mmCIF file of N, CA, C and O in Angstrom:
data_model
loop_
_atom_site.group_PDB
_atom_site.id
_atom_site.type_symbol
_atom_site.label_atom_id
_atom_site.label_comp_id
_atom_site.label_asym_id
_atom_site.label_seq_id
_atom_site.Cartn_x
_atom_site.Cartn_y
_atom_site.Cartn_z
ATOM 1 N N UNK P 1 5.927 43.223 -2.126
ATOM 2 C CA UNK P 1 4.937 42.406 -1.978
ATOM 3 C C UNK P 1 5.303 40.613 -1.409
ATOM 4 O O UNK P 1 4.667 40.188 -0.786
ATOM 5 N N UNK P 2 6.254 40.306 -2.035
ATOM 6 C CA UNK P 2 6.758 38.718 -1.481
ATOM 7 C C UNK P 2 6.964 38.807 -0.040
ATOM 8 O O UNK P 2 7.178 37.798 0.585
ATOM 9 N N UNK P 3 7.355 39.853 0.549
ATOM 10 C CA UNK P 3 7.458 40.017 2.147
ATOM 11 C C UNK P 3 6.292 40.736 2.691
ATOM 12 O O UNK P 3 6.071 40.356 4.344
ATOM 13 N N UNK P 4 4.737 40.617 2.259
ATOM 14 C CA UNK P 4 3.866 40.769 2.820
ATOM 15 C C UNK P 4 3.249 39.761 3.488
ATOM 16 O O UNK P 4 3.228 38.518 3.216
ATOM 17 N N UNK P 5 2.492 39.780 4.435
ATOM 18 C CA UNK P 5 1.786 38.768 5.615
ATOM 19 C C UNK P 5 1.086 38.083 4.610
ATOM 20 O O UNK P 5 0.960 36.536 4.686
ATOM 21 N N UNK P 6 0.021 38.860 3.887
ATOM 22 C CA UNK P 6 -1.333 38.138 3.121
ATOM 23 C C UNK P 6 -0.666 37.151 1.831
ATOM 24 O O UNK P 6 -0.681 36.155 1.964
ATOM 25 N N UNK P 7 0.941 37.400 1.418
ATOM 26 C CA UNK P 7 1.614 36.731 0.317
ATOM 27 C C UNK P 7 2.077 35.029 0.969
ATOM 28 O O UNK P 7 1.930 34.163 0.575
ATOM 29 N N UNK P 8 2.744 35.573 1.991
ATOM 30 C CA UNK P 8 3.554 34.528 3.076
ATOM 31 C C UNK P 8 1.888 33.742 3.260
ATOM 32 O O UNK P 8 2.525 32.180 3.407
ATOM 33 N N UNK P 9 1.224 33.994 3.845
ATOM 34 C CA UNK P 9 0.349 32.794 4.161
ATOM 35 C C UNK P 9 -0.276 32.238 3.159
ATOM 36 O O UNK P 9 -1.036 31.295 2.931
ATOM 37 N N UNK P 10 -0.634 33.032 1.833
ATOM 38 C CA UNK P 10 -1.135 32.309 0.533
ATOM 39 C C UNK P 10 -0.205 31.255 0.115
ATOM 40 O O UNK P 10 -0.239 29.878 -0.080
ATOM 41 N N UNK P 11 1.326 31.562 0.294
ATOM 42 C CA UNK P 11 2.386 30.672 0.116
ATOM 43 C C UNK P 11 2.426 29.218 0.902
ATOM 44 O O UNK P 11 2.593 28.078 0.616
ATOM 45 N N UNK P 12 2.152 30.021 2.382
ATOM 46 C CA UNK P 12 2.166 28.862 3.305
ATOM 47 C C UNK P 12 0.953 27.697 2.865
ATOM 48 O O UNK P 12 0.678 26.392 3.125
ATOM 49 N N UNK P 13 -0.461 28.566 2.571
ATOM 50 C CA UNK P 13 -1.515 27.520 2.160
ATOM 51 C C UNK P 13 -1.420 26.366 1.081
ATOM 52 O O UNK P 13 -1.880 25.364 0.932
ATOM 53 N N UNK P 14 -0.297 27.112 -0.078
ATOM 54 C CA UNK P 14 -0.220 26.548 -1.039
ATOM 55 C C UNK P 14 0.639 24.964 -0.553
ATOM 56 O O UNK P 14 0.357 24.129 -1.056
ATOM 57 N N UNK P 15 1.641 25.621 0.055
ATOM 58 C CA UNK P 15 2.915 24.228 0.082
ATOM 59 C C UNK P 15 2.086 23.383 1.301
ATOM 60 O O UNK P 15 2.520 21.931 1.310
ATOM 61 N N UNK P 16 0.801 23.622 1.975
ATOM 62 C CA UNK P 16 0.543 22.754 3.181
ATOM 63 C C UNK P 16 -0.305 21.724 2.295
ATOM 64 O O UNK P 16 -0.544 20.703 2.848
ATOM 65 N N UNK P 17 -0.756 22.070 1.174
ATOM 66 C CA UNK P 17 -1.693 21.195 0.120
ATOM 67 C C UNK P 17 -0.704 20.436 -0.832
ATOM 68 O O UNK P 17 -0.282 19.243 -0.713
ATOM 69 N N UNK P 18 0.320 21.271 -1.265
ATOM 70 C CA UNK P 18 0.945 20.525 -2.375
ATOM 71 C C UNK P 18 2.044 19.928 -2.360
ATOM 72 O O UNK P 18 2.156 18.847 -2.841
ATOM 73 N N UNK P 19 3.111 20.007 -1.344
ATOM 74 C CA UNK P 19 4.302 19.334 -1.213
ATOM 75 C C UNK P 19 3.808 17.825 -0.409
ATOM 76 O O UNK P 19 4.548 16.803 -0.941
ATOM 77 N N UNK P 20 2.538 17.837 0.906
ATOM 78 C CA UNK P 20 2.737 16.465 1.014
ATOM 79 C C UNK P 20 1.949 15.710 -0.239
ATOM 80 O O UNK P 20 1.904 14.317 0.005
ATOM 81 N N UNK P 21 0.740 16.067 -0.689
ATOM 82 C CA UNK P 21 0.252 15.376 -2.061
ATOM 83 C C UNK P 21 1.606 14.950 -2.810
ATOM 84 O O UNK P 21 1.597 13.587 -3.391
ATOM 85 N N UNK P 22 2.190 15.799 -3.273
ATOM 86 C CA UNK P 22 3.293 15.519 -4.293
ATOM 87 C C UNK P 22 4.414 14.216 -3.659
ATOM 88 O O UNK P 22 4.618 13.495 -4.279
ATOM 89 N N UNK P 23 4.602 14.183 -2.247
ATOM 90 C CA UNK P 23 5.543 13.279 -1.419
ATOM 91 C C UNK P 23 4.747 12.103 -1.693
ATOM 92 O O UNK P 23 5.310 10.986 -1.878
ATOM 93 N N UNK P 24 3.644 12.041 -1.157
ATOM 94 C CA UNK P 24 2.859 10.975 -1.301
ATOM 95 C C UNK P 24 2.572 9.772 -2.855
ATOM 96 O O UNK P 24 3.002 8.943 -2.536
ATOM 97 N N UNK P 25 2.280 11.150 -3.782
ATOM 98 C CA UNK P 25 2.073 10.363 -4.829
ATOM 99 C C UNK P 25 3.475 9.867 -5.716
ATOM 100 O O UNK P 25 3.882 8.686 -5.814
ATOM 101 N N UNK P 26 4.414 10.786 -5.434
ATOM 102 C CA UNK P 26 5.838 9.754 -5.400
ATOM 103 C C UNK P 26 6.461 9.037 -4.862
ATOM 104 O O UNK P 26 6.987 8.170 -5.628
ATOM 105 N N UNK P 27 5.807 8.685 -3.603
ATOM 106 C CA UNK P 27 6.224 7.863 -2.818
ATOM 107 C C UNK P 27 5.724 6.346 -3.311
ATOM 108 O O UNK P 27 6.192 5.376 -3.942
ATOM 109 N N UNK P 28 4.222 6.799 -4.063
ATOM 110 C CA UNK P 28 3.302 5.266 -4.678
ATOM 111 C C UNK P 28 3.716 4.900 -5.532
ATOM 112 O O UNK P 28 3.819 3.746 -6.445
ATOM 113 N N UNK P 29 4.546 6.102 -6.951
ATOM 114 C CA UNK P 29 5.089 5.839 -7.843
ATOM 115 C C UNK P 29 6.119 4.701 -7.606
ATOM 116 O O UNK P 29 6.572 4.183 -8.468
ATOM 117 N N UNK P 30 7.247 5.477 -6.829
ATOM 118 C CA UNK P 30 8.081 4.554 -6.152
ATOM 119 C C UNK P 30 8.100 3.597 -5.717
ATOM 120 O O UNK P 30 8.924 2.373 -6.503
ATOM 121 N N UNK P 31 6.987 3.153 -5.536
ATOM 122 C CA UNK P 31 6.771 1.896 -4.753
ATOM 123 C C UNK P 31 6.483 0.862 -6.008
ATOM 124 O O UNK P 31 6.849 -0.070 -5.987
ATOM 125 N N UNK P 32 5.542 1.376 -6.736
ATOM 126 C CA UNK P 32 5.192 0.917 -7.734
ATOM 127 C C UNK P 32 6.362 0.342 -8.862
ATOM 128 O O UNK P 32 6.476 -0.714 -9.719
ATOM 129 N N UNK P 33 7.394 1.319 -9.055
ATOM 130 C CA UNK P 33 8.416 1.191 -9.876
ATOM 131 C C UNK P 33 9.560 -0.262 -9.366
ATOM 132 O O UNK P 33 10.272 -0.994 -9.763
ATOM 133 N N UNK P 34 9.842 0.206 -7.670
ATOM 134 C CA UNK P 34 10.054 -1.087 -6.973
ATOM 135 C C UNK P 34 9.756 -2.056 -7.064
ATOM 136 O O UNK P 34 10.652 -2.907 -7.520
ATOM 137 N N UNK P 35 8.335 -2.233 -6.710
ATOM 138 C CA UNK P 35 7.641 -3.158 -7.068
ATOM 139 C C UNK P 35 8.474 -4.057 -8.510
ATOM 140 O O UNK P 35 8.428 -5.374 -8.708
ATOM 141 N N UNK P 36 8.098 -3.436 -9.441
ATOM 142 C CA UNK P 36 8.431 -3.848 -10.729
ATOM 143 C C UNK P 36 9.442 -4.168 -11.072
ATOM 144 O O UNK P 36 9.605 -5.404 -11.892
ATOM 145 N N UNK P 37 10.682 -3.878 -10.508
ATOM 146 C CA UNK P 37 11.859 -3.792 -10.874
ATOM 147 C C UNK P 37 12.394 -4.994 -9.993
ATOM 148 O O UNK P 37 13.169 -5.864 -10.668
ATOM 149 N N UNK P 38 11.938 -5.175 -8.606
ATOM 150 C CA UNK P 38 12.552 -5.984 -7.668
ATOM 151 C C UNK P 38 11.464 -7.210 -7.292
ATOM 152 O O UNK P 38 11.891 -8.370 -6.225
ATOM 153 N N UNK P 39 10.439 -7.356 -7.693
ATOM 154 C CA UNK P 39 9.321 -8.239 -6.870
ATOM 155 C C UNK P 39 8.169 -8.917 -8.526
ATOM 156 O O UNK P 39 7.023 -8.611 -8.474
ATOM 157 N N UNK P 40 9.294 -9.034 -9.445
ATOM 158 C CA UNK P 40 8.345 -9.490 -10.101
ATOM 159 C C UNK P 40 7.464 -10.325 -10.548
ATOM 160 O O UNK P 40 6.314 -10.509 -11.259
ATOM 161 N N UNK P 41 7.799 -11.885 -9.685
ATOM 162 C CA UNK P 41 6.760 -12.464 -9.378
ATOM 163 C C UNK P 41 5.144 -12.187 -8.833
ATOM 164 O O UNK P 41 4.592 -12.383 -8.952
ATOM 165 N N UNK P 42 5.703 -11.160 -7.321
ATOM 166 C CA UNK P 42 4.363 -10.681 -6.922
ATOM 167 C C UNK P 42 3.453 -9.488 -8.051
ATOM 168 O O UNK P 42 2.376 -10.063 -7.751
ATOM 169 N N UNK P 43 4.408 -8.951 -8.963
ATOM 170 C CA UNK P 43 3.203 -8.026 -9.927
ATOM 171 C C UNK P 43 2.806 -9.191 -10.640
ATOM 172 O O UNK P 43 1.918 -8.549 -11.245
ATOM 173 N N UNK P 44 3.317 -9.935 -11.061
ATOM 174 C CA UNK P 44 2.828 -11.018 -12.376
ATOM 175 C C UNK P 44 1.823 -11.664 -11.608
ATOM 176 O O UNK P 44 1.195 -12.593 -12.175
ATOM 177 N N UNK P 45 1.365 -12.242 -10.121
ATOM 178 C CA UNK P 45 0.445 -12.596 -9.493
ATOM 179 C C UNK P 45 -1.258 -12.686 -10.370
ATOM 180 O O UNK P 45 -1.413 -11.406 -10.228
ATOM 181 N N UNK P 46 -1.428 -13.577 -10.374
ATOM 182 C CA UNK P 46 -2.990 -13.444 -11.539
ATOM 183 C C UNK P 46 -4.266 -13.366 -9.949
ATOM 184 O O UNK P 46 -4.145 -13.942 -9.128
ATOM 185 N N UNK P 47 -5.087 -12.756 -10.606
ATOM 186 C CA UNK P 47 -6.093 -11.819 -9.673
ATOM 187 C C UNK P 47 -7.059 -12.917 -10.046
ATOM 188 O O UNK P 47 -7.961 -12.793 -10.814
ATOM 189 N N UNK P 48 -7.817 -14.010 -8.949
ATOM 190 C CA UNK P 48 -8.828 -14.316 -9.375
ATOM 191 C C UNK P 48 -8.874 -15.417 -10.432
ATOM 192 O O UNK P 48 -9.837 -15.499 -10.769
ATOM 193 N N UNK P 49 -7.832 -16.203 -11.089
ATOM 194 C CA UNK P 49 -7.737 -17.047 -11.969
ATOM 195 C C UNK P 49 -7.774 -16.339 -13.542
ATOM 196 O O UNK P 49 -8.090 -17.030 -14.399
ATOM 197 N N UNK P 50 -8.293 -14.826 -13.373
ATOM 198 C CA UNK P 50 -8.123 -14.095 -14.882
ATOM 199 C C UNK P 50 -6.818 -13.734 -15.216
ATOM 200 O O UNK P 50 -5.751 -14.522 -14.800
ATOM 201 N N UNK P 51 -6.853 -12.901 -16.188
ATOM 202 C CA UNK P 51 -5.901 -12.584 -16.991
ATOM 203 C C UNK P 51 -5.013 -11.212 -16.279
ATOM 204 O O UNK P 51 -3.991 -10.569 -16.840
ATOM 205 N N UNK P 52 -5.944 -10.918 -15.387
ATOM 206 C CA UNK P 52 -5.725 -9.463 -14.467
ATOM 207 C C UNK P 52 -4.625 -9.502 -13.396
ATOM 208 O O UNK P 52 -4.609 -10.755 -12.583
ATOM 209 N N UNK P 53 -3.587 -8.921 -13.638
ATOM 210 C CA UNK P 53 -2.132 -9.308 -12.651
ATOM 211 C C UNK P 53 -2.415 -8.212 -11.646
ATOM 212 O O UNK P 53 -3.032 -6.867 -11.892
ATOM 213 N N UNK P 54 -1.605 -8.383 -10.237
ATOM 214 C CA UNK P 54 -1.462 -7.435 -9.373
ATOM 215 C C UNK P 54 -0.741 -5.983 -10.245
ATOM 216 O O UNK P 54 -1.109 -4.780 -9.876
ATOM 217 N N UNK P 55 0.312 -6.605 -11.143
ATOM 218 C CA UNK P 55 1.267 -5.064 -11.679
ATOM 219 C C UNK P 55 0.100 -4.180 -12.549
ATOM 220 O O UNK P 55 -0.161 -3.037 -12.474
ATOM 221 N N UNK P 56 -0.874 -5.003 -13.061
ATOM 222 C CA UNK P 56 -1.734 -4.380 -14.201
ATOM 223 C C UNK P 56 -2.731 -3.215 -13.262
ATOM 224 O O UNK P 56 -3.080 -1.968 -13.555
ATOM 225 N N UNK P 57 -3.122 -4.102 -11.862
ATOM 226 C CA UNK P 57 -4.257 -3.160 -11.447
ATOM 227 C C UNK P 57 -2.836 -2.076 -10.780
ATOM 228 O O UNK P 57 -3.560 -1.084 -10.616
ATOM 229 N N UNK P 58 -2.146 -2.292 -10.538
ATOM 230 C CA UNK P 58 -1.370 -1.245 -9.629
ATOM 231 C C UNK P 58 -0.976 -0.267 -10.784
ATOM 232 O O UNK P 58 -0.933 1.006 -10.236
ATOM 233 N N UNK P 59 -0.785 -0.256 -11.632
ATOM 234 C CA UNK P 59 -0.203 0.322 -12.895
ATOM 235 C C UNK P 59 -1.836 1.275 -13.223
ATOM 236 O O UNK P 59 -1.177 2.308 -13.564
ATOM 237 N N UNK P 60 -2.818 0.717 -13.589
ATOM 238 C CA UNK P 60 -4.023 1.609 -13.461
ATOM 239 C C UNK P 60 -4.221 1.801 -12.328
ATOM 240 O O UNK P 60 -4.921 3.239 -12.612
ATOM 241 N N UNK P 61 -3.776 1.668 -11.221
ATOM 242 C CA UNK P 61 -3.651 2.440 -10.117
ATOM 243 C C UNK P 61 -3.358 3.711 -10.498
ATOM 244 O O UNK P 61 -3.699 5.079 -9.728
ATOM 245 N N UNK P 62 -2.287 3.874 -11.132
ATOM 246 C CA UNK P 62 -1.703 5.360 -10.969
ATOM 247 C C UNK P 62 -2.098 6.235 -11.675
ATOM 248 O O UNK P 62 -2.220 7.528 -11.543
ATOM 249 N N UNK P 63 -2.582 5.970 -12.872
ATOM 250 C CA UNK P 63 -3.521 6.670 -13.475
ATOM 251 C C UNK P 63 -4.616 7.101 -12.621
ATOM 252 O O UNK P 63 -5.337 8.255 -12.761
ATOM 253 N N UNK P 64 -5.267 6.027 -11.910
ATOM 254 C CA UNK P 64 -6.632 6.631 -11.180
ATOM 255 C C UNK P 64 -5.998 7.765 -10.152
ATOM 256 O O UNK P 64 -6.759 8.913 -9.397
ATOM 257 N N UNK P 65 -5.221 7.733 -9.334
ATOM 258 C CA UNK P 65 -4.089 8.226 -8.850
ATOM 259 C C UNK P 65 -4.657 9.834 -8.880
ATOM 260 O O UNK P 65 -4.392 10.757 -8.474
ATOM 261 N N UNK P 66 -3.531 9.555 -10.082
ATOM 262 C CA UNK P 66 -3.435 10.924 -10.918
ATOM 263 C C UNK P 66 -4.671 11.722 -10.759
ATOM 264 O O UNK P 66 -4.587 12.915 -10.931
ATOM 265 N N UNK P 67 -5.781 11.257 -11.716
ATOM 266 C CA UNK P 67 -7.007 11.718 -11.720
ATOM 267 C C UNK P 67 -7.597 12.326 -10.547
ATOM 268 O O UNK P 67 -8.119 13.478 -10.490
ATOM 269 N N UNK P 68 -7.708 11.510 -9.553
ATOM 270 C CA UNK P 68 -8.022 11.875 -8.381
ATOM 271 C C UNK P 68 -7.212 13.137 -7.697
ATOM 272 O O UNK P 68 -7.850 13.991 -7.150
ATOM 273 N N UNK P 69 -6.052 12.936 -7.537
ATOM 274 C CA UNK P 69 -5.278 14.317 -7.053
ATOM 275 C C UNK P 69 -5.612 15.698 -8.182
ATOM 276 O O UNK P 69 -5.683 16.424 -7.309
ATOM 277 N N UNK P 70 -5.599 15.780 -9.262
ATOM 278 C CA UNK P 70 -6.177 16.431 -10.062
ATOM 279 C C UNK P 70 -7.211 17.345 -9.652
ATOM 280 O O UNK P 70 -7.633 18.210 -9.514
ATOM 281 N N UNK P 71 -8.197 15.818 -9.636
ATOM 282 C CA UNK P 71 -9.718 17.088 -9.219
ATOM 283 C C UNK P 71 -9.748 17.274 -7.819
ATOM 284 O O UNK P 71 -10.494 18.230 -7.172
ATOM 285 N N UNK P 72 -9.028 16.683 -6.845
ATOM 286 C CA UNK P 72 -9.114 17.205 -5.460
ATOM 287 C C UNK P 72 -8.353 18.841 -5.314
ATOM 288 O O UNK P 72 -8.894 19.172 -4.833
ATOM 289 N N UNK P 73 -6.852 18.671 -6.273
ATOM 290 C CA UNK P 73 -6.609 19.723 -6.109
ATOM 291 C C UNK P 73 -7.585 21.245 -6.397
ATOM 292 O O UNK P 73 -7.667 22.196 -6.131
ATOM 293 N N UNK P 74 -7.933 20.983 -8.069
ATOM 294 C CA UNK P 74 -8.531 21.929 -8.377
ATOM 295 C C UNK P 74 -9.900 22.334 -7.938
ATOM 296 O O UNK P 74 -10.161 23.365 -7.476
ATOM 297 N N UNK P 75 -10.527 21.014 -6.889
ATOM 298 C CA UNK P 75 -11.830 21.498 -6.147
ATOM 299 C C UNK P 75 -11.266 22.588 -4.844
ATOM 300 O O UNK P 75 -11.933 23.393 -4.166
ATOM 301 N N UNK P 76 -10.407 22.153 -4.328
ATOM 302 C CA UNK P 76 -9.175 22.800 -3.206
ATOM 303 C C UNK P 76 -8.772 24.098 -3.830
ATOM 304 O O UNK P 76 -9.170 25.141 -3.054
ATOM 305 N N UNK P 77 -8.618 24.428 -4.718
ATOM 306 C CA UNK P 77 -7.802 25.701 -5.543
ATOM 307 C C UNK P 77 -9.311 26.623 -5.616
ATOM 308 O O UNK P 77 -9.237 27.551 -5.339
ATOM 309 N N UNK P 78 -10.359 26.021 -6.162
ATOM 310 C CA UNK P 78 -11.314 26.697 -6.245
ATOM 311 C C UNK P 78 -12.143 27.340 -5.137
ATOM 312 O O UNK P 78 -12.723 28.433 -4.968
ATOM 313 N N UNK P 79 -12.206 26.173 -4.116
ATOM 314 C CA UNK P 79 -12.603 26.910 -3.028
ATOM 315 C C UNK P 79 -12.025 27.680 -2.183
ATOM 316 O O UNK P 79 -12.418 28.362 -1.265
ATOM 317 N N UNK P 80 -10.815 27.419 -1.935
ATOM 318 C CA UNK P 80 -9.827 28.043 -1.175
ATOM 319 C C UNK P 80 -8.938 29.104 -1.405
ATOM 320 O O UNK P 80 -8.367 29.340 -0.710
ATOM 321 N N UNK P 81 -8.235 28.756 -2.681
ATOM 322 C CA UNK P 81 -6.974 29.630 -3.181
ATOM 323 C C UNK P 81 -7.261 30.556 -4.228
ATOM 324 O O UNK P 81 -6.860 31.797 -3.767
ATOM 325 N N UNK P 82 -8.053 30.569 -5.292
ATOM 326 C CA UNK P 82 -7.847 31.106 -6.031
ATOM 327 C C UNK P 82 -8.350 32.304 -5.884
ATOM 328 O O UNK P 82 -7.856 33.303 -6.400
ATOM 329 N N UNK P 83 -9.430 32.424 -5.129
ATOM 330 C CA UNK P 83 -10.030 33.525 -4.834
ATOM 331 C C UNK P 83 -9.091 34.408 -3.827
ATOM 332 O O UNK P 83 -9.016 35.641 -4.188
ATOM 333 N N UNK P 84 -8.556 33.910 -3.007
ATOM 334 C CA UNK P 84 -7.568 35.094 -2.023
ATOM 335 C C UNK P 84 -6.264 34.974 -3.091
ATOM 336 O O UNK P 84 -5.570 36.406 -2.858
ATOM 337 N N UNK P 85 -5.691 34.312 -4.334
ATOM 338 C CA UNK P 85 -4.820 34.727 -4.669
ATOM 339 C C UNK P 85 -5.294 35.739 -5.562
ATOM 340 O O UNK P 85 -4.376 37.032 -5.749
ATOM 341 N N UNK P 86 -6.245 35.635 -6.134
ATOM 342 C CA UNK P 86 -7.018 36.974 -6.999
ATOM 343 C C UNK P 86 -7.069 38.374 -6.393
ATOM 344 O O UNK P 86 -6.775 39.156 -6.920
ATOM 345 N N UNK P 87 -7.568 38.142 -5.126
ATOM 346 C CA UNK P 87 -7.670 39.476 -4.129
ATOM 347 C C UNK P 87 -6.635 40.073 -4.052
ATOM 348 O O UNK P 87 -6.517 40.986 -4.359
ATOM 349 N N UNK P 88 -5.715 39.117 -3.888
ATOM 350 C CA UNK P 88 -4.274 39.640 -3.786
ATOM 351 C C UNK P 88 -3.086 40.402 -4.845
ATOM 352 O O UNK P 88 -3.020 41.594 -4.231
ATOM 353 N N UNK P 89 -3.662 39.500 -5.963
ATOM 354 C CA UNK P 89 -3.412 40.068 -7.523
ATOM 355 C C UNK P 89 -3.825 41.786 -7.526
ATOM 356 O O UNK P 89 -3.223 42.460 -7.911
ATOM 357 N N UNK P 90 -4.977 41.309 -7.143
ATOM 358 C CA UNK P 90 -5.839 42.762 -7.597
ATOM 359 C C UNK P 90 -5.516 44.041 -6.800
ATOM 360 O O UNK P 90 -5.280 44.857 -7.082
ATOM 361 N N UNK P 91 -5.360 43.591 -5.684
ATOM 362 C CA UNK P 91 -4.889 44.794 -4.478
ATOM 363 C C UNK P 91 -3.423 45.272 -4.636
ATOM 364 O O UNK P 91 -2.910 46.434 -5.032
ATOM 365 N N UNK P 92 -2.680 44.177 -5.542
ATOM 366 C CA UNK P 92 -1.258 44.752 -6.162
ATOM 367 C C UNK P 92 -0.998 45.441 -7.186
ATOM 368 O O UNK P 92 -0.489 46.583 -7.643
ATOM 369 N N UNK P 93 -1.982 44.819 -7.940
ATOM 370 C CA UNK P 93 -1.949 45.628 -9.359
ATOM 371 C C UNK P 93 -2.684 46.709 -9.603
ATOM 372 O O UNK P 93 -2.641 47.713 -10.282
ATOM 373 N N UNK P 94 -3.710 47.169 -8.658
ATOM 374 C CA UNK P 94 -4.703 48.080 -7.954
ATOM 375 C C UNK P 94 -5.722 48.434 -8.774
ATOM 376 O O UNK P 94 -6.349 49.329 -9.279
ATOM 377 N N UNK P 95 -6.183 47.416 -9.957
ATOM 378 C CA UNK P 95 -6.851 47.007 -10.994
ATOM 379 C C UNK P 95 -7.696 46.026 -10.514
ATOM 380 O O UNK P 95 -7.146 44.929 -10.239
ATOM 381 N N UNK P 96 -9.499 46.027 -10.332
ATOM 382 C CA UNK P 96 -10.056 44.865 -10.297
ATOM 383 C C UNK P 96 -9.809 44.227 -11.779
ATOM 384 O O UNK P 96 -10.060 44.825 -12.545
ATOM 385 N N UNK P 97 -9.898 42.770 -11.854
ATOM 386 C CA UNK P 97 -10.397 41.852 -12.495
ATOM 387 C C UNK P 97 -11.456 41.550 -12.712
ATOM 388 O O UNK P 97 -12.426 41.426 -11.932
ATOM 389 N N UNK P 98 -12.208 42.258 -14.209
ATOM 390 C CA UNK P 98 -13.257 41.054 -14.375
ATOM 391 C C UNK P 98 -13.351 40.704 -15.545
ATOM 392 O O UNK P 98 -12.572 41.136 -16.378
ATOM 393 N N UNK P 99 -15.036 40.190 -16.035
ATOM 394 C CA UNK P 99 -14.912 39.928 -17.451
ATOM 395 C C UNK P 99 -15.639 40.722 -18.254
ATOM 396 O O UNK P 99 -16.782 40.749 -18.045
ATOM 397 N N UNK P 100 -15.342 40.850 -19.580
ATOM 398 C CA UNK P 100 -16.164 41.527 -20.183
ATOM 399 C C UNK P 100 -16.257 41.031 -21.926
ATOM 400 O O UNK P 100 -14.943 40.532 -22.341
ATOM 401 N N UNK P 101 -17.604 40.582 -22.031
ATOM 402 C CA UNK P 101 -17.580 39.792 -23.368
ATOM 403 C C UNK P 101 -16.519 38.209 -23.054
ATOM 404 O O UNK P 101 -15.820 38.137 -24.463
ATOM 405 N N UNK P 102 -16.604 38.056 -22.217
ATOM 406 C CA UNK P 102 -15.531 36.538 -22.199
ATOM 407 C C UNK P 102 -14.231 36.635 -22.189
ATOM 408 O O UNK P 102 -13.380 35.915 -22.361
ATOM 409 N N UNK P 103 -13.958 37.794 -22.156
ATOM 410 C CA UNK P 103 -12.425 38.545 -21.932
ATOM 411 C C UNK P 103 -12.094 39.017 -20.657
ATOM 412 O O UNK P 103 -12.632 39.759 -19.979
ATOM 413 N N UNK P 104 -10.801 38.459 -20.199
ATOM 414 C CA UNK P 104 -10.354 38.911 -18.668
ATOM 415 C C UNK P 104 -9.692 40.277 -19.060
ATOM 416 O O UNK P 104 -8.448 40.381 -19.687
ATOM 417 N N UNK P 105 -9.707 41.007 -18.492
ATOM 418 C CA UNK P 105 -9.252 42.268 -18.243
ATOM 419 C C UNK P 105 -8.161 42.421 -17.188
ATOM 420 O O UNK P 105 -8.373 41.881 -15.983
ATOM 421 N N UNK P 106 -6.964 43.130 -17.870
ATOM 422 C CA UNK P 106 -6.068 43.034 -16.513
ATOM 423 C C UNK P 106 -6.259 44.485 -15.479
ATOM 424 O O UNK P 106 -6.914 45.263 -16.038
#
């Protein structure tokens, strides 16, 4: 099964989305940590005379980015990945998956 073309295509599809997204997020996170460690003056800069600092905005941006990536991945998986993975699983297992009374049957 692992050497089937369909499985390899599925893995390539997954990797094309997940690896660049992970690399981008980890780079963004590393930038935040490095700025916090080596540029405290910059991170402590107040925005518009308020008590809100650049560091606070970037820190909250980490949460926003996490949720945005999660929502984008789920949308991508729902539209492009899950159906193909399920079809491959059904073909390999030899039995279709269906729901009966809210339960998934193997």
